[in-house]
PDB file of C-alpha atoms and ligand atoms in Angstrom:
ATOM      1  CA  MET A   1       3.652  20.733-124.519  1.00 66.00           C
ATOM      2  CA  ILE A   2       2.521  19.911-120.781  1.00 86.00           C
ATOM      3  CA  GLN A   3       3.654  23.420-118.669  1.00 96.00           C
ATOM      4  CA  ILE A   4       6.994  22.782-117.272  1.00 98.00           C
ATOM      5  CA  PRO A   5       7.316  24.268-113.619  1.00 98.00           C
ATOM      6  CA  TRP A   6       8.262  27.558-113.955  1.00 98.00           C
ATOM      7  CA  GLU A   7       8.393  30.707-111.176  1.00 98.00           C
ATOM      8  CA  GLU A   8       9.372  33.810-112.472  1.00 98.00           C
ATOM      9  CA  ARG A   9      12.557  36.097-111.480  1.00 98.00           C
ATOM     10  CA  PRO A  10      11.860  37.393-108.458  1.00 97.00           C
ATOM     11  CA  ALA A  11      11.652  41.293-108.093  1.00 97.00           C
ATOM     12  CA  GLY A  12      15.358  42.617-108.182  1.00 97.00           C
ATOM     13  CA  ASN A  13      17.004  39.622-108.791  1.00 97.00           C
ATOM     14  CA  ARG A  14      19.706  40.065-111.132  1.00 97.00           C
ATOM     15  CA  GLU A  15      20.954  36.289-111.362  1.00 98.00           C
ATOM     16  CA  ILE A  16      21.085  34.436-114.419  1.00 98.00           C
ATOM     17  CA  VAL A  17      19.731  31.382-112.619  1.00 98.00           C
ATOM     18  CA  TRP A  18      17.183  31.718-109.744  1.00 98.00           C
ATOM     19  CA  ARG A  19      15.974  29.784-107.327  1.00 98.00           C
ATOM     20  CA  SER A  20      12.409  27.899-106.735  1.00 98.00           C
ATOM     21  CA  ALA A  21      11.037  29.545-103.840  1.00 98.00           C
ATOM     22  CA  LYS A  22       9.005  26.026-103.367  1.00 98.00           C
ATOM     23  CA  ASN A  23      12.807  24.605-102.280  1.00 98.00           C
ATOM     24  CA  PRO A  24      13.824  21.631-101.456  1.00 98.00           C
ATOM     25  CA  ILE A  25      10.960  20.162-103.828  1.00 98.00           C
ATOM     26  CA  ILE A  26      11.963  16.650-103.440  1.00 98.00           C
ATOM     27  CA  THR A  27      13.129  15.377 -99.257  1.00 98.00           C
ATOM     28  CA  ARG A  28      13.676  11.947 -97.356  1.00 98.00           C
ATOM     29  CA  GLU A  29      10.006  12.288 -96.748  1.00 98.00           C
ATOM     30  CA  VAL A  30       9.098  10.890-100.143  1.00 98.00           C
ATOM     31  CA  VAL A  31       9.973   7.323 -99.254  1.00 98.00           C
ATOM     32  CA  PRO A  32      10.133   5.461 -95.835  1.00 97.00           C
ATOM     33  CA  CYS A  33      13.038   4.118 -96.736  1.00 98.00           C
ATOM     34  CA  ALA A  34      14.841   7.251 -97.741  1.00 98.00           C
ATOM     35  CA  ASN A  35      18.424   8.600 -96.087  1.00 98.00           C
ATOM     36  CA  SER A  36      18.462  11.308 -98.406  1.00 98.00           C
ATOM     37  CA  VAL A  37      16.775  11.804-102.367  1.00 98.00           C
ATOM     38  CA  LEU A  38      19.476  13.617-104.607  1.00 98.00           C
ATOM     39  CA  ASN A  39      20.651  14.056-107.752  1.00 98.00           C
ATOM     40  CA  SER A  40      18.028  12.919-109.911  1.00 98.00           C
ATOM     41  CA  ALA A  41      17.058  13.015-113.757  1.00 98.00           C
ATOM     42  CA  VAL A  42      13.209  13.824-115.163  1.00 98.00           C
ATOM     43  CA  VAL A  43      11.633  14.079-118.500  1.00 98.00           C
ATOM     44  CA  PRO A  44       8.008  14.867-119.480  1.00 98.00           C
ATOM     45  CA  PHE A  45       6.114  11.920-119.575  1.00 98.00           C
ATOM     46  CA  GLY A  46       2.448  11.245-120.484  1.00 97.00           C
ATOM     47  CA  ASP A  47      -0.008  14.177-119.286  1.00 96.00           C
ATOM     48  CA  GLY A  48       2.751  15.248-116.386  1.00 98.00           C
ATOM     49  CA  PHE A  49       6.177  13.933-115.947  1.00 98.00           C
ATOM     50  CA  ALA A  50       8.569  10.726-114.783  1.00 98.00           C
ATOM     51  CA  GLY A  51      11.845  10.165-113.831  1.00 98.00           C
ATOM     52  CA  VAL A  52      14.652   8.030-112.043  1.00 98.00           C
ATOM     53  CA  PHE A  53      15.573   9.532-108.709  1.00 98.00           C
ATOM     54  CA  ARG A  54      18.191   8.442-106.449  1.00 98.00           C
ATOM     55  CA  VAL A  55      17.741   7.451-103.270  1.00 98.00           C
ATOM     56  CA  ASP A  56      20.414   6.781-100.494  1.00 98.00           C
ATOM     57  CA  ASN A  57      18.959   4.788 -98.343  1.00 98.00           C
ATOM     58  CA  LYS A  58      18.845   4.757 -94.139  1.00 98.00           C
ATOM     59  CA  ALA A  59      21.564   1.595 -94.530  1.00 98.00           C
ATOM     60  CA  ARG A  60      22.935   4.220 -96.579  1.00 98.00           C
ATOM     61  CA  GLN A  61      23.257   2.292-100.153  1.00 98.00           C
ATOM     62  CA  LEU A  62      22.879   4.214-103.090  1.00 98.00           C
ATOM     63  CA  ARG A  63      19.657   2.685-104.990  1.00 98.00           C
ATOM     64  CA  LEU A  64      17.560   4.670-107.762  1.00 98.00           C
ATOM     65  CA  HIS A  65      13.811   4.520-108.144  1.00 98.00           C
ATOM     66  CA  SER A  66      10.906   5.623-110.366  1.00 98.00           C
ATOM     67  CA  GLY A  67       8.742   8.633-109.860  1.00 98.00           C
ATOM     68  CA  LYS A  68       5.911  10.282-111.160  1.00 98.00           C
ATOM     69  CA  SER A  69       4.621  13.962-111.239  1.00 98.00           C
ATOM     70  CA  ALA A  70       1.242  15.830-112.701  1.00 98.00           C
ATOM     71  CA  ASP A  71       3.130  18.921-112.535  1.00 98.00           C
ATOM     72  CA  GLY A  72       6.888  18.733-111.726  1.00 98.00           C
ATOM     73  CA  PHE A  73       7.332  20.587-108.090  1.00 98.00           C
ATOM     74  CA  THR A  74       4.957  17.097-106.482  1.00 98.00           C
ATOM     75  CA  TRP A  75       6.734  13.509-107.188  1.00 98.00           C
ATOM     76  CA  GLU A  76       5.487   9.782-106.127  1.00 98.00           C
ATOM     77  CA  LEU A  77       8.573   7.807-106.317  1.00 98.00           C
ATOM     78  CA  SER A  78       8.434   3.764-106.224  1.00 98.00           C
ATOM     79  CA  GLU A  79       8.193   2.383-102.079  1.00 97.00           C
ATOM     80  CA  GLU A  80      10.594   0.066-103.951  1.00 97.00           C
ATOM     81  CA  PRO A  81      14.360   0.394-105.976  1.00 98.00           C
ATOM     82  CA  LEU A  82      14.678  -0.491-109.046  1.00 98.00           C
ATOM     83  CA  SER A  83      15.549  -3.303-110.426  1.00 98.00           C
ATOM     84  CA  LEU A  84      16.904  -3.989-113.336  1.00 98.00           C
ATOM     85  CA  ILE A  85      15.032  -6.766-115.996  1.00 98.00           C
ATOM     86  CA  ARG A  86      18.172  -8.555-118.132  1.00 97.00           C
ATOM     87  CA  ALA A  87      18.182 -10.553-121.179  1.00 95.00           C
ATOM     88  CA  ASP A  88      18.097 -13.384-119.701  1.00 96.00           C
ATOM     89  CA  GLY A  89      14.312 -12.389-118.349  1.00 97.00           C
ATOM     90  CA  SER A  90      16.028 -11.977-114.452  1.00 97.00           C
ATOM     91  CA  ARG A  91      15.339  -8.933-112.690  1.00 97.00           C
ATOM     92  CA  HIS A  92      18.564  -7.498-110.857  1.00 96.00           C
ATOM     93  CA  LEU A  93      18.789  -4.148-108.421  1.00 98.00           C
ATOM     94  CA  VAL A  94      20.652  -1.209-109.645  1.00 98.00           C
ATOM     95  CA  ARG A  95      22.866  -0.350-107.234  1.00 98.00           C
ATOM     96  CA  GLY A  96      23.635   2.800-108.926  1.00 98.00           C
ATOM     97  CA  TYR A  97      23.786   6.808-108.421  1.00 98.00           C
ATOM     98  CA  ASP A  98      23.416  10.230-110.354  1.00 98.00           C
ATOM     99  CA  PRO A  99      21.142   8.830-113.059  1.00 98.00           C
ATOM    100  CA  ARG A 100      20.082  11.200-115.656  1.00 98.00           C
ATOM    101  CA  VAL A 101      16.843  10.523-118.297  1.00 98.00           C
ATOM    102  CA  LEU A 102      16.559  11.616-121.881  1.00 98.00           C
ATOM    103  CA  PHE A 103      13.261   9.876-124.826  1.00 98.00           C
ATOM    104  CA  LEU A 104      15.587   8.889-127.530  1.00 98.00           C
ATOM    105  CA  GLU A 105      14.168   7.297-131.113  1.00 97.00           C
ATOM    106  CA  ASP A 106      11.387   5.197-129.805  1.00 97.00           C
ATOM    107  CA  ARG A 107      12.594   4.262-125.521  1.00 98.00           C
ATOM    108  CA  TYR A 108      13.629   6.379-122.128  1.00 98.00           C
ATOM    109  CA  TYR A 109      17.382   6.054-122.027  1.00 98.00           C
ATOM    110  CA  ILE A 110      18.923   5.776-118.022  1.00 98.00           C
ATOM    111  CA  VAL A 111      22.464   6.931-117.961  1.00 98.00           C
ATOM    112  CA  TYR A 112      23.897   5.967-114.233  1.00 98.00           C
ATOM    113  CA  CYS A 113      26.908   5.003-112.092  1.00 98.00           C
ATOM    114  CA  ASN A 114      26.604   1.613-111.749  1.00 97.00           C
ATOM    115  CA  CYS A 115      28.823   0.626-108.472  1.00 96.00           C
ATOM    116  CA  GLU A 116      27.793  -3.065-109.169  1.00 92.00           C
ATOM    117  CA  ASP A 117      31.020  -3.749-111.214  1.00 82.00           C
ATOM    118  CA  GLY A 118      32.963  -0.447-111.067  1.00 83.00           C
ATOM    119  CA  PRO A 119      32.119   2.690-110.453  1.00 96.00           C
ATOM    120  CA  THR A 120      31.592   3.058-113.680  1.00 98.00           C
ATOM    121  CA  VAL A 121      29.471   4.219-116.583  1.00 98.00           C
ATOM    122  CA  ALA A 122      25.876   2.045-117.373  1.00 98.00           C
ATOM    123  CA  VAL A 123      22.670   2.546-119.867  1.00 98.00           C
ATOM    124  CA  ALA A 124      18.846   0.669-118.761  1.00 98.00           C
ATOM    125  CA  TYR A 125      15.787   1.788-121.178  1.00 98.00           C
ATOM    126  CA  THR A 126      12.342   1.687-120.280  1.00 98.00           C
ATOM    127  CA  PHE A 127       8.947   3.053-122.362  1.00 98.00           C
ATOM    128  CA  ASP A 128       6.646   2.786-119.230  1.00 98.00           C
ATOM    129  CA  PHE A 129       8.415   3.824-116.034  1.00 98.00           C
ATOM    130  CA  GLN A 130       7.559   0.255-114.832  1.00 97.00           C
ATOM    131  CA  ASP A 131       9.400  -1.823-116.194  1.00 98.00           C
ATOM    132  CA  PHE A 132      13.540  -1.203-117.312  1.00 98.00           C
ATOM    133  CA  TYR A 133      15.523  -3.546-118.652  1.00 98.00           C
ATOM    134  CA  ASP A 134      19.430  -3.355-118.779  1.00 98.00           C
ATOM    135  CA  VAL A 135      21.442  -2.533-121.635  1.00 98.00           C
ATOM    136  CA  GLY A 136      24.962  -3.004-119.388  1.00 96.00           C
ATOM    137  CA  ASN A 137      28.505  -0.878-118.595  1.00 97.00           C
ATOM    138  CA  ALA A 138      29.689   1.701-121.354  1.00 98.00           C
ATOM    139  CA  PHE A 139      33.033   1.890-119.773  1.00 98.00           C
ATOM    140  CA  LEU A 140      35.368  -0.052-118.073  1.00 97.00           C
ATOM    141  CA  PRO A 141      35.629   1.465-114.164  1.00 97.00           C
ATOM    142  CA  PHE A 142      36.420   3.877-113.599  1.00 98.00           C
ATOM    143  CA  ASN A 143      34.281   6.410-114.501  1.00 98.00           C
ATOM    144  CA  ARG A 144      30.807   7.896-112.530  1.00 96.00           C
ATOM    145  CA  ASN A 145      28.979  10.596-113.942  1.00 98.00           C
ATOM    146  CA  GLY A 146      27.439   9.661-117.768  1.00 98.00           C
ATOM    147  CA  VAL A 147      25.281  11.804-120.191  1.00 98.00           C
ATOM    148  CA  LEU A 148      23.884  11.020-123.362  1.00 98.00           C
ATOM    149  CA  PHE A 149      22.815  13.243-126.136  1.00 98.00           C
ATOM    150  CA  PRO A 150      19.378  13.282-127.032  1.00 98.00           C
ATOM    151  CA  ARG A 151      20.218  12.377-130.756  1.00 98.00           C
ATOM    152  CA  LYS A 152      22.779  10.906-132.221  1.00 98.00           C
ATOM    153  CA  ILE A 153      25.954  12.959-134.202  1.00 98.00           C
ATOM    154  CA  GLY A 154      27.214  12.112-137.196  1.00 98.00           C
ATOM    155  CA  GLY A 155      25.472   9.044-136.957  1.00 98.00           C
ATOM    156  CA  LYS A 156      26.342   7.870-133.912  1.00 98.00           C
ATOM    157  CA  TYR A 157      24.672   7.850-129.995  1.00 98.00           C
ATOM    158  CA  ALA A 158      26.966  10.203-127.598  1.00 98.00           C
ATOM    159  CA  MET A 159      27.813   9.925-124.608  1.00 98.00           C
ATOM    160  CA  LEU A 160      29.801  12.445-122.499  1.00 98.00           C
ATOM    161  CA  SER A 161      31.664  11.195-119.201  1.00 98.00           C
ATOM    162  CA  ARG A 162      34.363  11.138-116.855  1.00 98.00           C
ATOM    163  CA  PRO A 163      36.935   8.734-116.162  1.00 97.00           C
ATOM    164  CA  SER A 164      37.715   8.529-112.438  1.00 97.00           C
ATOM    165  CA  ASP A 165      38.952   7.109-109.582  1.00 95.00           C
ATOM    166  CA  ASN A 166      36.877   4.766-107.050  1.00 92.00           C
ATOM    167  CA  GLY A 167      37.156   7.017-104.389  1.00 91.00           C
ATOM    168  CA  HIS A 168      36.069  10.588-104.497  1.00 93.00           C
ATOM    169  CA  THR A 169      38.651  11.612-106.912  1.00 95.00           C
ATOM    170  CA  ALA A 170      40.259  14.948-106.945  1.00 96.00           C
ATOM    171  CA  PHE A 171      40.509  14.832-110.663  1.00 96.00           C
ATOM    172  CA  GLY A 172      38.370  14.432-113.719  1.00 97.00           C
ATOM    173  CA  ASP A 173      37.714  15.977-116.977  1.00 98.00           C
ATOM    174  CA  ILE A 174      34.628  15.855-119.561  1.00 98.00           C
ATOM    175  CA  TYR A 175      35.123  13.059-122.703  1.00 98.00           C
ATOM    176  CA  TYR A 176      33.407  12.194-125.766  1.00 98.00           C
ATOM    177  CA  SER A 177      32.615   8.880-126.712  1.00 98.00           C
ATOM    178  CA  GLU A 178      30.405   7.187-129.831  1.00 98.00           C
ATOM    179  CA  SER A 179      28.297   4.234-130.237  1.00 98.00           C
ATOM    180  CA  PRO A 180      27.177   2.655-132.881  1.00 98.00           C
ATOM    181  CA  ASP A 181      24.670   0.557-131.394  1.00 98.00           C
ATOM    182  CA  MET A 182      24.230   1.658-127.684  1.00 98.00           C
ATOM    183  CA  VAL A 183      26.887  -0.979-126.968  1.00 98.00           C
ATOM    184  CA  HIS A 184      30.129  -0.432-127.349  1.00 98.00           C
ATOM    185  CA  TRP A 185      31.310   2.665-127.554  1.00 98.00           C
ATOM    186  CA  GLY A 186      34.785   4.639-128.846  1.00 98.00           C
ATOM    187  CA  CYS A 187      36.298   7.103-130.715  1.00 98.00           C
ATOM    188  CA  HIS A 188      37.019   8.343-127.481  1.00 98.00           C
ATOM    189  CA  ARG A 189      37.679  12.195-127.133  1.00 98.00           C
ATOM    190  CA  HIS A 190      38.943  14.607-124.860  1.00 98.00           C
ATOM    191  CA  VAL A 191      36.011  18.175-124.529  1.00 98.00           C
ATOM    192  CA  MET A 192      37.219  19.835-121.437  1.00 98.00           C
ATOM    193  CA  GLY A 193      39.226  20.030-118.436  1.00 98.00           C
ATOM    194  CA  THR A 194      39.535  22.181-115.434  1.00 98.00           C
ATOM    195  CA  ALA A 195      39.903  25.791-114.927  1.00 97.00           C
ATOM    196  CA  GLY A 196      40.334  28.123-112.101  1.00 94.00           C
ATOM    197  CA  GLY A 197      37.919  29.183-109.240  1.00 98.00           C
ATOM    198  CA  TRP A 198      34.894  27.075-108.459  1.00 98.00           C
ATOM    199  CA  GLN A 199      36.254  24.618-111.735  1.00 98.00           C
ATOM    200  CA  GLU A 200      39.978  24.003-110.974  1.00 98.00           C
ATOM    201  CA  LEU A 201      39.513  20.482-109.137  1.00 98.00           C
ATOM    202  CA  LYS A 202      37.323  18.773-111.871  1.00 98.00           C
ATOM    203  CA  VAL A 203      34.482  19.450-114.309  1.00 98.00           C
ATOM    204  CA  GLY A 204      31.399  17.368-115.293  1.00 98.00           C
ATOM    205  CA  ALA A 205      28.023  17.278-117.554  1.00 98.00           C
ATOM    206  CA  GLY A 206      25.267  18.312-115.947  1.00 98.00           C
ATOM    207  CA  PRO A 207      21.716  17.439-118.214  1.00 98.00           C
ATOM    208  CA  VAL A 208      21.068  15.763-121.674  1.00 98.00           C
ATOM    209  CA  PRO A 209      22.742  19.040-123.391  1.00 98.00           C
ATOM    210  CA  ILE A 210      20.489  21.068-125.097  1.00 98.00           C
ATOM    211  CA  GLU A 211      20.556  22.222-128.594  1.00 98.00           C
ATOM    212  CA  THR A 212      20.428  25.513-129.862  1.00 98.00           C
ATOM    213  CA  ASP A 213      21.529  27.293-133.093  1.00 97.00           C
ATOM    214  CA  GLU A 214      24.538  28.441-131.172  1.00 98.00           C
ATOM    215  CA  GLY A 215      25.462  25.164-130.323  1.00 98.00           C
ATOM    216  CA  TRP A 216      24.468  22.319-127.657  1.00 98.00           C
ATOM    217  CA  LEU A 217      24.511  23.930-124.327  1.00 98.00           C
ATOM    218  CA  MET A 218      25.619  22.246-121.804  1.00 98.00           C
ATOM    219  CA  ILE A 219      25.120  22.838-118.560  1.00 98.00           C
ATOM    220  CA  TYR A 220      28.159  21.372-116.239  1.00 98.00           C
ATOM    221  CA  HIS A 221      29.208  21.431-113.125  1.00 98.00           C
ATOM    222  CA  GLY A 222      32.823  22.354-111.364  1.00 98.00           C
ATOM    223  CA  VAL A 223      34.298  21.457-108.383  1.00 98.00           C
ATOM    224  CA  LEU A 224      36.699  23.264-106.217  1.00 98.00           C
ATOM    225  CA  LEU A 225      38.887  22.471-103.300  1.00 98.00           C
ATOM    226  CA  SER A 226      38.490  24.902 -99.598  1.00 97.00           C
ATOM    227  CA  CYS A 227      40.048  23.997 -96.398  1.00 96.00           C
ATOM    228  CA  ASN A 228      36.751  22.653 -95.792  1.00 93.00           C
ATOM    229  CA  GLY A 229      36.628  20.082 -98.715  1.00 97.00           C
ATOM    230  CA  TYR A 230      34.825  20.536-102.385  1.00 98.00           C
ATOM    231  CA  THR A 231      32.400  22.703-103.118  1.00 98.00           C
ATOM    232  CA  TYR A 232      30.291  21.533-106.392  1.00 98.00           C
ATOM    233  CA  SER A 233      28.922  24.979-108.495  1.00 98.00           C
ATOM    234  CA  ALA A 234      27.250  24.518-111.593  1.00 98.00           C
ATOM    235  CA  GLY A 235      28.677  26.872-114.873  1.00 98.00           C
ATOM    236  CA  ALA A 236      27.406  26.558-118.630  1.00 98.00           C
ATOM    237  CA  ALA A 237      28.989  25.693-122.142  1.00 98.00           C
ATOM    238  CA  LEU A 238      28.208  25.548-125.946  1.00 98.00           C
ATOM    239  CA  LEU A 239      30.028  22.981-127.893  1.00 98.00           C
ATOM    240  CA  ASP A 240      29.720  22.814-131.280  1.00 98.00           C
ATOM    241  CA  LEU A 241      26.611  20.816-132.938  1.00 98.00           C
ATOM    242  CA  GLU A 242      28.274  18.591-135.397  1.00 98.00           C
ATOM    243  CA  LYS A 243      31.805  17.736-133.161  1.00 98.00           C
ATOM    244  CA  PRO A 244      30.980  18.699-129.373  1.00 98.00           C
ATOM    245  CA  TRP A 245      34.572  17.891-128.761  1.00 98.00           C
ATOM    246  CA  GLU A 246      34.979  21.036-129.707  1.00 98.00           C
ATOM    247  CA  VAL A 247      34.671  24.011-126.611  1.00 98.00           C
ATOM    248  CA  ARG A 248      32.975  26.691-128.413  1.00 98.00           C
ATOM    249  CA  TYR A 249      32.208  28.922-125.063  1.00 98.00           C
ATOM    250  CA  ARG A 250      32.844  28.343-121.158  1.00 98.00           C
ATOM    251  CA  THR A 251      31.515  30.150-118.436  1.00 98.00           C
ATOM    252  CA  GLU A 252      34.319  31.699-116.724  1.00 98.00           C
ATOM    253  CA  PRO A 253      32.065  33.148-113.118  1.00 98.00           C
ATOM    254  CA  TYR A 254      29.728  29.660-112.222  1.00 98.00           C
ATOM    255  CA  ILE A 255      25.624  30.113-112.953  1.00 98.00           C
ATOM    256  CA  LEU A 256      24.484  28.066-109.713  1.00 99.00           C
ATOM    257  CA  ALA A 257      26.427  27.992-106.672  1.00 98.00           C
ATOM    258  CA  PRO A 258      25.757  26.411-102.632  1.00 98.00           C
ATOM    259  CA  GLN A 259      24.697  28.999-100.778  1.00 98.00           C
ATOM    260  CA  GLU A 260      21.382  28.452 -99.783  1.00 98.00           C
ATOM    261  CA  LEU A 261      20.853  26.622 -96.316  1.00 98.00           C
ATOM    262  CA  TYR A 262      19.724  22.971 -97.736  1.00 98.00           C
ATOM    263  CA  GLU A 263      22.847  23.864-100.690  1.00 98.00           C
ATOM    264  CA  CYS A 264      25.097  24.069 -97.751  1.00 98.00           C
ATOM    265  CA  VAL A 265      23.986  21.927 -94.608  1.00 98.00           C
ATOM    266  CA  GLY A 266      23.107  17.979 -95.327  1.00 98.00           C
ATOM    267  CA  ASP A 267      25.000  15.111 -95.944  1.00 98.00           C
ATOM    268  CA  VAL A 268      27.724  16.368 -97.894  1.00 98.00           C
ATOM    269  CA  PRO A 269      28.333  20.445 -97.357  1.00 98.00           C
ATOM    270  CA  ASN A 270      27.901  23.032-100.035  1.00 98.00           C
ATOM    271  CA  VAL A 271      26.966  21.026-102.902  1.00 98.00           C
ATOM    272  CA  VAL A 272      24.307  21.698-105.664  1.00 98.00           C
ATOM    273  CA  PHE A 273      24.406  19.448-108.843  1.00 98.00           C
ATOM    274  CA  PRO A 274      22.069  19.758-111.855  1.00 98.00           C
ATOM    275  CA  CYS A 275      21.262  16.732-113.500  1.00 98.00           C
ATOM    276  CA  ALA A 276      18.316  17.716-115.951  1.00 98.00           C
ATOM    277  CA  ALA A 277      17.144  20.677-117.693  1.00 98.00           C
ATOM    278  CA  LEU A 278      13.634  20.939-119.102  1.00 98.00           C
ATOM    279  CA  CYS A 279      13.008  23.246-121.304  1.00 98.00           C
ATOM    280  CA  ASP A 280      10.246  24.358-123.448  1.00 98.00           C
ATOM    281  CA  ARG A 281      11.043  25.323-126.662  1.00 96.00           C
ATOM    282  CA  GLU A 282       8.188  28.020-126.898  1.00 96.00           C
ATOM    283  CA  THR A 283       8.206  29.984-124.372  1.00 97.00           C
ATOM    284  CA  GLY A 284      12.291  29.679-123.972  1.00 98.00           C
ATOM    285  CA  ARG A 285      11.519  28.917-120.321  1.00 98.00           C
ATOM    286  CA  ILE A 286      14.105  25.921-118.860  1.00 98.00           C
ATOM    287  CA  ALA A 287      13.954  24.529-115.505  1.00 98.00           C
ATOM    288  CA  ILE A 288      16.751  22.867-113.358  1.00 99.00           C
ATOM    289  CA  TYR A 289      16.728  19.571-111.589  1.00 99.00           C
ATOM    290  CA  TYR A 290      19.498  20.025-109.030  1.00 99.00           C
ATOM    291  CA  GLY A 291      20.801  18.142-106.240  1.00 98.00           C
ATOM    292  CA  ALA A 292      21.614  19.714-103.053  1.00 98.00           C
ATOM    293  CA  ALA A 293      23.807  19.282-100.372  1.00 98.00           C
ATOM    294  CA  ASP A 294      23.758  15.515-100.698  1.00 98.00           C
ATOM    295  CA  THR A 295      20.586  15.409 -99.717  1.00 98.00           C
ATOM    296  CA  VAL A 296      17.578  16.539-101.171  1.00 98.00           C
ATOM    297  CA  VAL A 297      15.959  17.719-104.853  1.00 98.00           C
ATOM    298  CA  CYS A 298      15.781  21.040-105.817  1.00 98.00           C
ATOM    299  CA  LEU A 299      14.193  23.114-109.112  1.00 98.00           C
ATOM    300  CA  ALA A 300      15.986  26.831-110.325  1.00 99.00           C
ATOM    301  CA  TYR A 301      15.345  28.994-113.682  1.00 98.00           C
ATOM    302  CA  THR A 302      17.057  30.572-116.170  1.00 98.00           C
ATOM    303  CA  TYR A 303      15.458  31.365-119.901  1.00 98.00           C
ATOM    304  CA  LEU A 304      17.355  29.171-122.516  1.00 98.00           C
ATOM    305  CA  ASP A 305      18.674  33.104-125.089  1.00 98.00           C
ATOM    306  CA  GLU A 306      19.664  34.434-121.512  1.00 98.00           C
ATOM    307  CA  LEU A 307      21.460  31.822-120.757  1.00 98.00           C
ATOM    308  CA  ILE A 308      22.928  31.169-124.734  1.00 98.00           C
ATOM    309  CA  ALA A 309      23.820  35.088-124.375  1.00 98.00           C
ATOM    310  CA  PHE A 310      25.253  35.166-120.493  1.00 98.00           C
ATOM    311  CA  VAL A 311      27.653  31.770-121.617  1.00 98.00           C
ATOM    312  CA  LYS A 312      28.957  34.116-124.655  1.00 98.00           C
ATOM    313  CA  GLU A 313      29.498  37.530-122.625  1.00 98.00           C
ATOM    314  CA  ASN A 314      30.656  35.460-119.678  1.00 98.00           C
ATOM    315  CA  ALA A 315      33.249  33.309-121.547  1.00 98.00           C
ATOM    316  CA  MET A 316      36.706  32.495-121.081  1.00 95.00           C
TER     317      MET A 316
HETATM  318  C1  BMA B 401      29.993  13.010-106.422  1.00 86.97           C
HETATM  319  C2  BMA B 401      29.196  12.215-106.652  1.00 86.97           C
HETATM  320  C3  BMA B 401      27.554  12.968-106.454  1.00 86.97           C
HETATM  321  C4  BMA B 401      28.073  13.463-105.131  1.00 86.97           C
HETATM  322  C5  BMA B 401      29.228  14.872-105.467  1.00 86.97           C
HETATM  323  C6  BMA B 401      29.266  15.491-104.153  1.00 86.97           C
HETATM  324  O1  BMA B 401      31.610  12.250-106.794  1.00 86.97           O
HETATM  325  O2  BMA B 401      29.201  11.476-105.488  1.00 86.97           O
HETATM  326  O3  BMA B 401      26.886  12.388-106.781  1.00 86.97           O
HETATM  327  O4  BMA B 401      26.929  14.538-105.518  1.00 86.97           O
HETATM  328  O5  BMA B 401      30.283  13.958-105.671  1.00 86.97           O
HETATM  329  O6  BMA B 401      29.465  15.095-102.660  1.00 86.97           O
END
């Protein structure tokens, strides 16, 4: 296994999740056209890492860019926004955001919010992070947050999503859907809704869930409405392994909330939005990539066993 990004918990820090001292790790300077680089997803690839990045450009259009990194900290992004190859061979510019990426069976899947005919959740894939192929929309509009599971469950592909509206949706629960072929999705089940405090307004899945003996570890975002607007924090839950629509535990306190300047100041203040988590099974280390204030990409860390224990001990 390649060494995932890691920095030890600073002395005296008693938080379950701690931030990289290098934050923010990706800023707008990484691509000339960028107004902001935010909610982005990465995976181990070859001798290093690859990913799909949300770049809002200087026309404030929502685009995706591919990227590569040797160490997971320093990234090179494609100058051109991502386009998808369709079944007829034509190329189609992606107008979309909030990608997730995972390796499943023989390829890397990308799930993102497609603004073209939506917004709704769409699927694409790549083998090499050079050529990307369109699979199509998974759901009807409106749905703006899709996360695939990293293996079939009960013989079917499985996806978490959050049905929404066309705007800055003031509601949102997490649902589970199945597919025999990655194209046709059904058997939709409710997984979890809002709760009090930091997750009172809406909740949505974050990184690809991590399979553990205690269930699927799902890091998710939760939103509260203050007099100043939305505040996006992150929590964690354990979902049943074979019936992931059954929540075993979910945290009452958040695990990460906007507190640093780069999380509280930016295009959308007070946002932490995790989209990827690299897990090294040997060391139990987890590196979480999250968007901050809809402006930059940041890194935070935790240990798998500590997070599982935290979820169980701090369950609501
Ligand atoms: C959500 C999405 C995210 C964004 C968040 C906070 O609805 O648009 O991309 O980070 O709002 O602005």
